[in-house]
């Protein structure tokens, strides 16, 4: 028996919270000045001067706001937050102020913004009498011998007139323009030396729900009790933008806050509009322009935006006399920790790995988002690819484990919102049922990689609620039929009416994953329930098998199979455990026969959706219904778009053909033509900074190097590489105990691992090993 031992602590756990549960000392505060009736978004500058005889070695502080804040100490930025979350599950931020404080006079300052109406990354609290619902800031810090510094009416609060967003209604695809008036706030307002005696005192807010006495200290409904932020904080890397006439440009897509050095007459305006593609005369956005409008105060000063933007270039629209001297971006991405990496005998795949890692970083902040250049919304299904890339390439797993919890916001019927912690939840215009099934897979990933029974047990009721949501749509044969909502699958032409093969396959996978996790925590009853449903689904799924063509069709309506088919249908049948083993070789053939695969998307209804066509994803079909196919449905199979490729590659691995995956990852070389530094949303168009397209980065670690957990918790690894056409591949893959180093060549596998691992039937001790392979490692 191999001795495994305990894994040392790593960056998979939240940092210890230095604050005890219970009532805060700090109080909710805000400005006492009422905003103009037309001002929806509201910002308040807050200051507190304090004198210290000395600075303690550690000064823990916790901070929160409704909606967002930036905290400075002595003019230096400390932290931004809080992270997005449903308002009833709010979290506070923790920071150590000691490095920023000094003996003598100090200034703690905060800029707090209340968005007023739902945004892609924030949703308002329910309207409750006396509740903090029009902005609030909360702070407390343990100064040691000097006692506590807390938010109360001793702070100064200045309402910032003219800090708003663009007027008018906004839809789901729009995020608005940030509007600021620098005349409302001196440039040095956050530093010592400012005379703030003319600033009004802050107003404390006695928050309360119906039937409880109001008090300004949390917990109070619906703002607590709430714990500390469980994930790392994005850093800030300064990137200078090149000045090209009326445009400032970056070398690649960047994401962060804009910093602009500007001057001009007081009252003059400057508009900064962000664009994703270089050379755009009008920024590429499916909604309204994205950026910031600034009213100048007559001085030369540096200003940094409150909101975060993704861009390749910034268009400058300036009034006469206004000069922009310089512009940069403080790139604020979730940290990538450790020395994980990949290289191989084909430089193209090495590049593809790196581009995928960069793309996921561009989409990682307080949550995994679809893209930085558009709405920055936390879509429930998109995040599964981001999470898998982080689990296989990032030593910091805290966002990978937090995102599924953040997204666990079931509605009363058990279904998850299509996007969480923002306007999609607040507006509730529809659901994407398959996105909830991808979320179930992200929970299963946590189970496999982290193996925390308490964590799995907390999420299993939400998983069960999702699965039970589908029960009313099961017909007499156990097949999901006529499921309501937006059954997206991906942006390919996949027919989903009636009984949809892809949706049923994902449902089958979720049932198996739920059963395995329930058994693991000792809940045999729920495991049996899921397996019984799965067996009925196996039987009912036969209705989608076309015996003449020997493949699964996309859908059946009224019990009649429609002829259209796709890669999605075959892959979902495999990962869902619905296809008999005898059919696996044929399904692999259907998935990989290039002669019969066709680029088809409902976004391009009347012809081939060729790669790099430049068309936005979406289109009128979303309201008008799916158009009739233009391709030869009797012969051709619709290709998957980049997002669903993770399912296809997993299906090939399940069918014993992981050796095909290295060559399939070369499909992403065509996307490098559109953007060589981050991935396109679809093969044919959309954004070029979409993390859901980064599947090869995971595949090259999991399928080519072959490193996966052998059992929940990753106490033992499984290392079964598949080189495919490659001559060699090497890399470092994170696990809770550190990095697993692998090099595989024809004939030899070299492993240095901090944990025991299995290769084939043999288990090896932690350490370094050279293992002879058969003539082919695949």
XYZ file of C-alpha atoms in Angstrom:
778
model
C 0.000 0.000 0.000
C 1.389 3.385 -0.930
C 1.672 5.871 1.954
C -0.025 9.124 0.994
C 0.259 11.433 3.980
C -1.443 14.776 4.359
C -1.115 17.466 1.722
C 0.457 20.697 2.981
C -1.714 23.824 2.982
C -1.911 25.662 -0.329
C -3.837 28.515 -1.906
C -6.996 26.414 -2.134
C -8.464 27.602 1.183
C -9.884 31.027 2.050
C -7.640 33.127 4.268
C -8.483 32.973 7.996
C -10.940 35.695 8.977
C -9.512 37.793 11.838
C -12.977 39.014 12.819
C -15.289 37.119 15.154
C -18.958 36.592 14.290
C -21.484 38.929 15.811
C -22.379 42.572 15.768
C -20.053 45.024 14.052
C -18.615 48.067 15.744
C -18.777 49.966 12.454
C -22.026 51.485 11.245
C -23.583 51.879 7.829
C -22.881 55.459 6.716
C -23.612 57.580 3.662
C -23.938 61.167 2.622
C -26.623 63.272 4.230
C -27.190 65.144 0.961
C -30.043 63.909 -1.180
C -29.155 63.253 -4.844
C -30.857 65.134 -7.669
C -34.035 63.402 -8.747
C -32.519 62.563 -12.146
C -29.359 61.032 -10.725
C -29.620 57.246 -10.674
C -26.027 56.325 -9.913
C -24.684 58.032 -6.790
C -21.150 58.405 -5.473
C -19.909 59.628 -2.118
C -16.352 60.492 -1.040
C -15.699 59.631 2.621
C -12.754 60.705 4.809
C -11.557 60.110 8.350
C -8.441 61.722 9.816
C -6.775 59.950 12.739
C -3.570 60.399 14.706
C -1.546 57.405 15.839
C 1.246 57.321 18.398
C 2.543 54.155 16.706
C 1.421 51.576 14.182
C 0.661 48.032 15.290
C 2.422 45.213 13.395
C -0.937 44.244 11.942
C -4.069 46.360 11.554
C -6.894 44.151 10.250
C -9.790 45.996 8.674
C -13.024 44.826 7.124
C -14.958 46.837 4.588
C -18.214 46.568 2.666
C -20.481 48.796 0.607
C -23.716 48.824 -1.298
C -22.821 48.817 -4.203
C -18.990 49.201 -4.541
C -16.084 51.117 -2.975
C -12.384 51.881 -3.283
C -10.405 52.352 -0.040
C -7.264 54.476 0.279
C -4.967 55.090 3.246
C -2.745 58.163 3.015
C -3.422 58.419 -0.694
C -2.468 54.820 -1.496
C -5.081 52.408 -2.771
C -5.612 49.444 -0.440
C -8.539 47.407 -1.786
C -11.615 47.494 -4.039
C -14.803 45.602 -3.450
C -16.973 43.981 -2.437
C -17.139 41.024 -4.788
C -20.368 40.379 -6.649
C -22.887 38.192 -4.841
C -26.615 38.050 -4.247
C -27.407 40.863 -1.746
C -28.716 38.386 0.816
C -25.359 36.571 0.739
C -23.175 39.648 0.918
C -19.463 39.332 1.777
C -17.036 41.866 3.226
C -13.399 42.422 2.329
C -10.462 42.065 4.727
C -7.252 44.085 4.446
C -4.202 44.789 6.606
C -3.750 48.557 6.913
C -0.414 48.423 8.756
C 1.743 48.851 5.614
C -0.159 52.041 4.747
C -0.305 53.743 8.164
C 2.323 55.921 9.847
C 2.874 57.460 13.279
C 1.186 60.837 13.398
C -1.619 62.016 11.128
C -3.295 59.543 8.746
C -6.215 59.747 6.361
C -8.519 56.817 5.597
C -10.634 57.614 2.544
C -13.187 55.774 0.467
C -15.039 56.434 -2.751
C -18.357 54.558 -2.563
C -20.785 54.183 -5.454
C -24.391 53.021 -5.458
C -25.467 51.919 -8.940
C -29.164 52.526 -8.373
C -30.376 50.109 -11.025
C -29.229 46.554 -11.735
C -25.974 46.115 -13.635
C -24.297 43.057 -15.085
C -22.290 42.713 -11.849
C -24.673 44.050 -9.172
C -28.289 43.591 -8.176
C -30.180 45.695 -5.640
C -31.492 44.464 -2.336
C -35.240 43.967 -1.985
C -37.123 47.107 -1.036
C -37.517 46.968 2.739
C -38.678 49.784 5.016
C -35.702 51.487 6.665
C -33.167 49.336 4.815
C -29.879 50.500 3.313
C -31.183 50.757 -0.239
C -29.769 53.973 -1.647
C -26.088 53.500 -0.866
C -24.048 52.599 2.182
C -20.460 52.178 3.352
C -19.222 50.041 6.234
C -15.780 49.898 7.852
C -13.968 48.862 11.011
C -10.269 48.387 11.818
C -8.500 47.119 14.924
C -5.727 49.661 15.617
C -4.292 47.740 18.572
C -3.412 49.999 21.505
C -5.175 52.900 19.763
C -8.518 51.078 19.848
C -10.867 50.791 16.887
C -11.489 53.005 13.904
C -15.066 52.507 12.717
C -17.452 54.067 10.230
C -19.769 56.450 12.061
C -20.872 60.076 11.996
C -17.327 61.251 12.812
C -16.442 60.637 9.158
C -16.833 63.354 6.533
C -18.990 62.540 3.512
C -19.192 64.539 0.306
C -21.926 63.763 -2.200
C -20.424 63.968 -5.698
C -22.734 65.961 -7.917
C -22.525 64.848 -11.531
C -21.131 61.346 -10.849
C -23.798 59.344 -12.604
C -24.304 57.139 -15.630
C -25.780 57.880 -19.004
C -29.531 58.560 -18.802
C -32.207 56.423 -20.373
C -33.310 52.781 -20.207
C -30.830 49.937 -20.475
C -31.263 46.401 -21.693
C -29.496 43.137 -20.966
C -26.756 43.800 -23.523
C -25.923 47.268 -22.240
C -23.925 48.527 -19.263
C -24.045 52.314 -19.593
C -21.453 55.072 -19.623
C -19.722 56.084 -16.406
C -20.159 59.858 -15.893
C -17.969 61.939 -13.551
C -17.587 65.629 -12.799
C -14.112 66.390 -11.467
C -15.317 69.733 -10.120
C -16.984 67.764 -7.317
C -13.776 66.231 -5.965
C -10.282 67.733 -5.515
C -7.406 65.733 -6.970
C -5.709 65.275 -3.568
C -8.884 64.438 -1.647
C -7.650 61.037 -0.400
C -4.291 62.278 0.930
C -3.299 64.101 4.125
C -3.304 67.894 4.165
C -6.738 68.487 2.669
C -8.871 70.835 4.727
C -12.167 68.929 4.869
C -13.866 71.025 7.560
C -16.425 72.178 4.986
C -17.352 68.578 4.140
C -20.623 67.526 5.818
C -20.611 64.842 8.481
C -21.547 61.360 7.365
C -25.059 60.146 8.084
C -25.519 56.829 9.894
C -28.212 54.550 8.519
C -30.356 52.544 10.949
C -31.061 49.616 8.675
C -33.948 47.321 9.516
C -36.506 44.984 8.086
C -40.163 44.884 9.013
C -40.616 43.900 12.642
C -37.066 44.599 13.849
C -35.688 47.694 15.514
C -33.349 49.585 13.257
C -29.687 49.892 14.092
C -26.756 51.068 11.987
C -24.437 48.155 12.870
C -24.760 44.854 11.007
C -26.098 42.273 11.047
C -29.395 43.641 9.831
C -31.807 42.400 7.215
C -30.888 41.696 4.443
C -27.214 42.617 4.949
C -26.019 39.985 7.341
C -24.636 38.090 8.990
C -22.086 37.875 6.224
C -18.584 36.464 6.099
C -15.321 37.483 4.503
C -14.413 37.292 0.845
C -13.297 33.702 0.124
C -11.202 34.379 -2.996
C -8.032 36.318 -3.724
C -8.159 39.965 -4.740
C -7.274 41.002 -8.297
C -3.947 42.767 -8.518
C -3.099 45.858 -10.546
C -0.520 45.932 -13.338
C 0.035 49.286 -15.064
C -0.060 49.113 -18.879
C 0.708 52.259 -20.872
C -1.401 52.859 -23.967
C 0.158 54.168 -27.171
C -1.132 57.534 -28.400
C -2.263 57.451 -32.035
C -4.099 60.657 -32.879
C -7.542 60.574 -31.287
C -7.011 56.980 -30.176
C -4.976 55.276 -27.463
C -4.105 51.640 -28.146
C -2.919 48.532 -26.334
C -0.909 45.749 -27.952
C -3.558 43.206 -26.983
C -6.899 43.097 -25.174
C -6.451 44.409 -21.638
C -8.929 44.743 -18.780
C -8.901 47.108 -15.850
C -9.471 50.681 -14.795
C -8.563 53.520 -17.147
C -6.055 56.122 -15.935
C -6.007 59.368 -17.883
C -3.851 62.464 -17.409
C -5.830 65.392 -18.730
C -6.348 69.136 -18.567
C -8.726 71.692 -19.973
C -11.099 74.500 -19.118
C -13.430 73.988 -16.168
C -16.752 72.597 -17.355
C -15.407 71.189 -20.622
C -16.068 67.537 -21.405
C -14.032 64.547 -22.510
C -15.516 61.215 -23.591
C -13.475 57.991 -23.545
C -15.083 55.160 -25.498
C -13.618 51.682 -25.376
C -13.317 49.355 -28.357
C -12.230 45.749 -28.629
C -10.862 45.833 -32.174
C -8.086 48.122 -33.403
C -9.126 50.488 -36.163
C -12.774 50.633 -35.179
C -14.254 54.000 -35.976
C -17.217 53.120 -33.788
C -16.621 50.832 -30.796
C -17.762 47.272 -31.334
C -20.578 46.725 -28.863
C -23.950 45.096 -29.491
C -25.587 47.608 -27.129
C -24.575 51.164 -26.376
C -21.056 52.628 -26.257
C -18.961 51.632 -23.250
C -16.695 54.107 -21.518
C -16.588 57.254 -19.433
C -17.569 60.912 -19.814
C -15.523 63.347 -17.724
C -16.248 66.984 -16.928
C -12.962 68.783 -16.214
C -12.212 71.140 -13.316
C -9.726 73.472 -15.027
C -6.563 71.806 -13.682
C -4.115 69.263 -15.018
C -4.734 66.084 -13.071
C -4.782 62.322 -13.235
C -8.070 60.493 -13.007
C -8.789 56.758 -12.669
C -12.175 55.297 -13.536
C -14.238 53.544 -10.919
C -15.520 50.832 -13.261
C -13.482 48.226 -15.102
C -13.182 48.123 -18.903
C -11.866 45.625 -21.422
C -10.371 47.104 -24.588
C -7.788 47.210 -27.347
C -8.166 50.925 -27.893
C -9.848 54.006 -26.451
C -11.422 56.691 -28.646
C -11.068 60.215 -27.312
C -13.801 62.730 -27.926
C -12.586 66.059 -26.531
C -14.066 69.528 -26.395
C -11.883 72.389 -27.714
C -9.022 73.155 -25.365
C -8.988 69.727 -23.730
C -5.710 67.793 -23.854
C -5.097 64.152 -22.940
C -1.399 63.876 -22.089
C -1.269 60.152 -21.347
C -3.475 57.147 -20.810
C -2.905 53.752 -19.241
C -4.804 50.801 -17.832
C -4.435 49.382 -14.346
C -5.065 45.796 -15.384
C -7.012 44.164 -12.557
C -7.152 40.405 -13.157
C -7.444 37.502 -10.754
C -3.927 36.306 -9.853
C -2.308 33.269 -11.455
C 0.009 31.708 -8.874
C 2.789 29.186 -9.339
C 4.867 27.858 -12.190
C 2.327 25.741 -14.071
C 3.066 25.537 -17.772
C 3.035 23.443 -20.927
C 5.215 22.972 -23.977
C 5.454 20.332 -26.665
C 7.007 19.379 -29.980
C 4.457 21.487 -31.886
C 4.965 25.206 -31.128
C 1.416 25.883 -32.286
C -0.008 23.926 -29.368
C 2.346 25.645 -26.949
C 1.008 28.976 -28.194
C -2.581 27.770 -27.999
C -2.041 26.784 -24.360
C -0.686 30.241 -23.482
C -3.443 32.127 -25.328
C -6.085 30.140 -23.459
C -4.470 30.877 -20.119
C -4.381 34.591 -20.947
C -8.011 34.570 -22.112
C -9.280 33.030 -18.886
C -7.308 35.621 -16.922
C -9.009 38.371 -18.932
C -12.329 36.940 -17.751
C -11.462 36.436 -14.071
C -12.140 39.129 -11.445
C -14.449 38.672 -8.476
C -16.133 35.990 -10.606
C -15.683 34.262 -13.924
C -17.283 36.455 -16.589
C -18.066 35.918 -20.258
C -15.759 38.662 -21.534
C -14.239 41.945 -20.324
C -15.141 44.063 -23.346
C -18.880 43.685 -23.263
C -21.077 43.307 -20.179
C -18.791 41.389 -17.771
C -21.725 39.243 -16.703
C -21.234 36.057 -14.643
C -23.050 33.536 -16.838
C -23.825 30.347 -14.941
C -22.736 27.931 -17.664
C -19.769 29.771 -19.225
C -17.780 29.509 -16.013
C -17.229 25.762 -16.185
C -14.423 26.157 -18.751
C -12.791 29.012 -16.819
C -12.887 26.882 -13.680
C -11.312 23.846 -15.362
C -8.519 25.973 -16.808
C -7.776 27.402 -13.357
C -7.848 23.984 -11.688
C -5.262 22.719 -14.181
C -3.027 25.802 -14.607
C -3.324 28.035 -11.525
C -1.949 27.378 -8.053
C -4.703 29.584 -6.604
C -7.919 27.553 -6.642
C -9.971 29.886 -4.468
C -11.950 31.449 -7.303
C -12.433 28.007 -8.864
C -14.068 26.816 -5.659
C -15.900 30.068 -4.883
C -17.576 30.623 -8.253
C -19.905 27.583 -8.001
C -20.992 28.790 -4.545
C -21.558 32.317 -5.808
C -23.642 30.903 -8.663
C -25.714 28.695 -6.337
C -28.654 31.133 -6.336
C -31.617 28.861 -7.036
C -34.965 30.414 -7.780
C -38.034 29.094 -5.914
C -38.493 26.330 -8.499
C -34.902 25.122 -8.099
C -33.538 26.372 -11.427
C -30.507 28.679 -11.468
C -30.577 32.080 -13.172
C -28.851 32.139 -16.549
C -26.382 34.654 -15.083
C -25.952 35.404 -11.402
C -25.391 38.280 -8.988
C -26.605 40.923 -11.395
C -29.369 42.140 -13.639
C -30.176 38.736 -15.109
C -31.228 37.536 -11.668
C -33.055 40.761 -10.858
C -34.928 40.929 -14.185
C -35.560 37.160 -14.554
C -36.429 37.304 -18.257
C -35.687 33.621 -18.943
C -33.505 30.679 -17.923
C -30.946 28.629 -19.832
C -31.611 25.088 -18.573
C -28.427 23.602 -20.012
C -26.332 26.295 -18.288
C -27.485 24.918 -14.923
C -26.293 21.458 -16.024
C -22.839 22.855 -16.838
C -22.906 24.374 -13.336
C -23.555 20.880 -11.932
C -20.403 19.769 -13.739
C -18.462 22.570 -12.025
C -19.639 21.203 -8.663
C -18.444 17.756 -9.712
C -15.085 19.307 -10.588
C -14.843 20.671 -7.033
C -15.623 17.233 -5.702
C -12.904 15.614 -7.802
C -10.182 18.207 -7.257
C -10.844 19.316 -3.667
C -12.796 16.453 -2.128
C -14.253 18.440 0.764
C -17.286 16.532 2.167
C -18.733 19.605 3.910
C -18.421 21.661 0.741
C -20.026 19.006 -1.437
C -22.819 18.488 1.101
C -23.663 22.199 1.083
C -23.991 22.250 -2.699
C -25.781 18.951 -3.226
C -29.246 20.314 -2.289
C -28.869 22.965 -4.990
C -27.757 20.310 -7.493
C -30.768 18.207 -6.547
C -33.056 21.211 -6.968
C -31.728 21.745 -10.488
C -32.284 18.106 -11.416
C -35.777 18.030 -9.913
C -36.642 21.152 -11.937
C -36.406 18.932 -15.026
C -38.700 16.191 -13.675
C -41.996 17.659 -14.994
C -40.515 17.626 -18.497
C -39.802 13.873 -18.462
C -42.157 11.955 -20.719
C -43.358 8.412 -20.179
C -40.047 7.021 -21.456
C -37.938 9.168 -19.125
C -36.825 11.549 -21.900
C -36.789 15.329 -21.426
C -39.282 16.828 -23.877
C -40.415 20.407 -24.581
C -38.211 21.966 -21.918
C -39.003 25.651 -21.489
C -36.520 28.536 -21.527
C -33.631 29.307 -23.819
C -31.998 25.957 -24.592
C -28.790 27.456 -25.940
C -26.343 24.487 -26.170
C -23.914 26.811 -27.995
C -24.056 29.197 -30.971
C -24.164 26.371 -33.535
C -27.288 25.309 -35.423
C -28.451 22.681 -32.953
C -32.163 21.922 -33.129
C -33.572 21.792 -29.614
C -37.354 21.538 -30.058
C -39.153 18.492 -28.709
C -36.743 16.005 -27.167
C -33.219 17.462 -27.548
C -30.334 14.978 -27.612
C -27.719 17.444 -26.361
C -29.863 18.577 -23.425
C -30.768 15.016 -22.483
C -27.114 13.995 -22.624
C -26.067 16.823 -20.310
C -28.937 15.856 -17.994
C -27.660 12.269 -18.006
C -24.168 13.425 -17.062
C -25.586 15.538 -14.230
C -27.599 12.598 -12.878
C -24.502 10.393 -12.813
C -22.414 13.104 -11.172
C -25.077 13.768 -8.554
C -25.347 10.044 -7.806
C -21.572 9.687 -7.389
C -21.323 12.718 -5.099
C -24.339 11.617 -3.041
C -22.849 8.141 -2.554
C -19.520 9.734 -1.561
C -21.149 11.705 1.277
C -23.159 8.667 2.361
C -26.561 9.602 0.911
C -27.530 6.344 -0.734
C -31.196 7.241 -1.109
C -30.610 10.238 -3.353
C -27.985 8.316 -5.297
C -30.516 5.573 -6.032
C -33.089 8.176 -7.092
C -30.643 9.668 -9.601
C -29.521 6.321 -10.966
C -33.118 5.190 -11.456
C -33.844 8.340 -13.456
C -30.679 7.748 -15.453
C -31.674 4.196 -16.355
C -35.052 5.402 -17.635
C -33.235 8.090 -19.621
C -30.954 5.456 -21.187
C -34.024 3.574 -22.399
C -35.868 6.678 -23.631
C -32.807 8.075 -25.403
C -33.026 5.226 -27.915
C -35.766 7.207 -29.660
C -33.051 9.602 -30.871
C -30.921 6.868 -32.476
C -31.102 6.731 -36.268
C -30.299 3.097 -37.120
C -29.835 3.778 -40.810
C -27.183 6.498 -40.375
C -25.982 5.027 -37.075
C -25.941 8.300 -35.149
C -28.070 10.325 -32.780
C -30.248 13.047 -34.282
C -30.585 16.437 -32.639
C -34.240 16.139 -31.711
C -37.508 14.310 -31.973
C -40.835 16.141 -32.170
C -44.072 14.334 -31.444
C -42.168 11.069 -31.291
C -40.760 11.548 -34.808
C -37.003 11.961 -35.314
C -35.965 15.067 -37.219
C -33.019 14.470 -39.607
C -30.690 17.254 -38.386
C -27.697 16.149 -36.357
C -24.606 17.631 -34.743
C -21.407 16.853 -32.908
C -23.267 17.960 -29.797
C -25.748 15.087 -29.935
C -23.049 12.400 -30.212
C -20.801 13.912 -27.549
C -23.611 14.445 -25.045
C -24.710 10.843 -25.503
C -21.206 9.704 -24.566
C -20.574 11.942 -21.550
C -24.130 11.304 -20.343
C -23.594 7.545 -20.283
C -26.475 7.046 -22.735
C -24.715 5.353 -25.654
C -24.036 1.591 -25.556
C -20.338 0.788 -25.709
C -20.743 -1.006 -29.011
C -21.634 2.330 -30.639
C -18.634 4.257 -29.335
C -16.369 3.681 -32.380
C -19.117 4.894 -34.712
C -19.772 7.983 -32.578
C -16.066 8.798 -32.611
C -16.173 8.546 -36.398
C -19.147 10.929 -36.590
C -17.412 13.393 -34.258
C -14.169 13.483 -36.221
C -14.998 12.881 -39.905
C -13.959 16.236 -41.391
C -15.565 15.443 -44.737
C -19.054 15.564 -43.221
C -18.667 18.388 -40.680
C -20.235 21.737 -41.542
C -19.909 25.220 -40.025
C -23.525 26.134 -39.374
C -24.920 28.716 -36.964
C -28.363 30.235 -36.557
C -26.514 33.558 -36.340
C -25.795 33.109 -40.081
C -29.132 31.659 -41.237
C -28.600 31.391 -44.999
C -25.111 30.038 -45.502
C -21.943 28.701 -43.953
C -20.725 30.379 -40.755
C -17.128 30.277 -41.916
C -14.355 30.985 -39.397
C -13.475 34.645 -38.841
C -16.534 35.879 -40.699
C -16.855 38.664 -38.134
C -20.565 38.200 -37.359
C -21.929 38.780 -33.854
C -23.415 35.802 -32.045
C -27.200 35.938 -31.719
C -29.706 37.203 -34.232
C -33.449 37.327 -34.872
C -33.865 33.540 -34.599
C -33.802 33.937 -30.804
C -37.322 35.406 -31.031
C -38.522 34.074 -34.385
C -37.476 30.460 -33.943
C -34.889 28.284 -35.627
C -34.752 28.589 -39.441
C -34.840 25.628 -41.762
C -31.407 24.131 -42.494
C -29.580 25.107 -45.664
C -27.075 22.223 -45.537
C -27.435 18.566 -46.516
C -29.031 17.213 -43.329
C -28.949 13.640 -44.591
C -25.150 13.675 -44.698
C -23.648 16.645 -42.888
C -23.052 17.023 -39.153
C -23.032 20.479 -37.543
C -19.749 21.421 -35.871
C -19.633 22.601 -32.298
C -18.570 26.137 -31.495
C -15.596 26.565 -29.119
C -17.596 26.401 -25.872
C -19.082 22.946 -26.431
C -15.759 21.533 -27.545
C -14.924 20.701 -23.930
C -17.830 18.243 -23.975
C -16.691 16.779 -27.291
C -13.131 16.266 -26.113
C -14.334 14.681 -22.873
C -16.577 12.410 -24.923
C -13.634 11.231 -27.015
C -11.663 10.528 -23.841
C -14.619 8.597 -22.396
C -14.690 6.559 -25.612
C -11.002 5.697 -25.219
C -9.757 8.059 -27.945
C -7.968 10.832 -26.040
C -5.125 10.342 -28.537
C -7.208 12.343 -31.049
C -7.381 15.433 -28.844
C -3.930 16.965 -29.577
C -4.706 17.216 -33.298
C -8.208 18.537 -32.597
C -6.741 21.364 -30.526
C -5.099 22.606 -33.717
C -8.543 23.802 -34.796
C -7.809 26.866 -32.657
C -5.038 27.958 -35.038
C -7.708 29.486 -37.260
C -8.796 31.665 -34.332
C -5.239 33.010 -34.025
C -5.793 34.683 -37.399
C -8.584 36.794 -35.882
C -6.729 37.552 -32.656
C -3.322 36.082 -31.769
C -3.499 36.906 -28.036
C -6.990 35.910 -26.830
C -9.763 33.645 -28.017
C -12.779 34.412 -30.148
C -16.295 33.812 -28.804
C -17.271 31.646 -31.792
C -15.409 30.406 -34.821
C -17.262 32.931 -36.956
C -17.253 36.059 -34.769
C -18.323 37.721 -31.556
C -15.821 39.056 -29.056
C -12.135 38.097 -29.076
C -11.779 37.762 -25.316
C -14.079 34.915 -24.374
C -12.868 32.551 -21.658
C -15.346 29.814 -22.554
C -13.239 29.119 -25.665
C -10.113 28.103 -23.708
C -10.731 24.341 -23.621
C -7.347 23.369 -25.203
C -5.465 24.850 -22.249
C -7.229 22.382 -19.964
C -6.975 19.534 -22.477
C -3.229 19.792 -22.873
C -2.848 19.274 -19.114
C -5.628 16.736 -18.533
C -5.588 14.669 -21.714
C -2.146 15.166 -23.301
C -0.037 15.212 -20.131
C -2.800 13.078 -18.667
C -2.819 14.521 -15.130
C -6.087 14.213 -13.218
C -7.213 13.348 -9.682
C -7.400 9.591 -9.210
C -9.875 10.024 -6.370
C -11.764 12.942 -4.821
C -9.441 15.371 -3.098
C -6.415 14.720 -5.352
C -4.541 12.802 -2.622
C -3.528 10.518 -5.488
C -3.073 11.551 -9.111
C -3.759 9.607 -12.267
C -1.169 10.200 -14.998
C -2.025 8.612 -18.344
C -0.635 10.795 -21.164
C -1.808 10.746 -24.776
C 0.664 12.288 -27.204
C -1.343 11.677 -30.349
C 0.732 13.064 -33.226
C 3.220 14.801 -30.888
C 6.786 13.590 -30.337
C 6.994 14.930 -26.797
C 5.175 17.092 -24.294
C 6.053 18.410 -20.862
C 4.526 20.587 -18.214
C 3.793 21.340 -14.583
C 0.274 20.776 -13.277
C -0.948 22.094 -9.887
C -2.429 19.890 -7.210
C -3.170 20.705 -3.541
C 0.307 19.518 -2.543
C 2.236 21.492 -5.179
C 3.262 20.943 -8.800
C 3.274 17.620 -10.632
C 6.011 17.689 -13.289
C 5.542 15.474 -16.328
C 7.574 14.858 -19.461
C 6.387 12.257 -21.921
C 8.246 11.081 -25.013
C 7.896 8.103 -27.276
C 8.840 5.258 -24.980
C 9.278 7.035 -21.629
C 7.238 8.931 -19.047
C 9.160 11.006 -16.487
C 7.235 12.189 -13.422
C 8.202 14.190 -10.360
C 5.216 14.373 -8.052
C 4.607 15.569 -4.471
C 1.853 12.947 -4.151
C 1.389 9.327 -5.057
C 0.131 8.660 -8.566
C -1.251 5.888 -10.697
C -0.146 5.103 -14.202
C -2.258 2.362 -15.663
C -2.789 -0.267 -12.960
C 0.370 0.622 -11.012
C 0.562 3.077 -8.122
C 3.835 4.915 -7.451
C 5.107 6.697 -4.359
C 5.569 10.461 -4.360
C 8.911 11.422 -5.864
C 10.691 11.091 -9.229
C 10.090 8.155 -11.577
C 10.968 7.143 -15.127
C 8.442 4.723 -16.554
C 8.880 2.764 -19.761
C 5.975 3.114 -22.157
C 4.761 1.034 -25.028
C 5.748 2.135 -28.513
C 2.962 4.762 -28.417
C 1.902 6.650 -25.296
C -1.631 6.951 -26.655
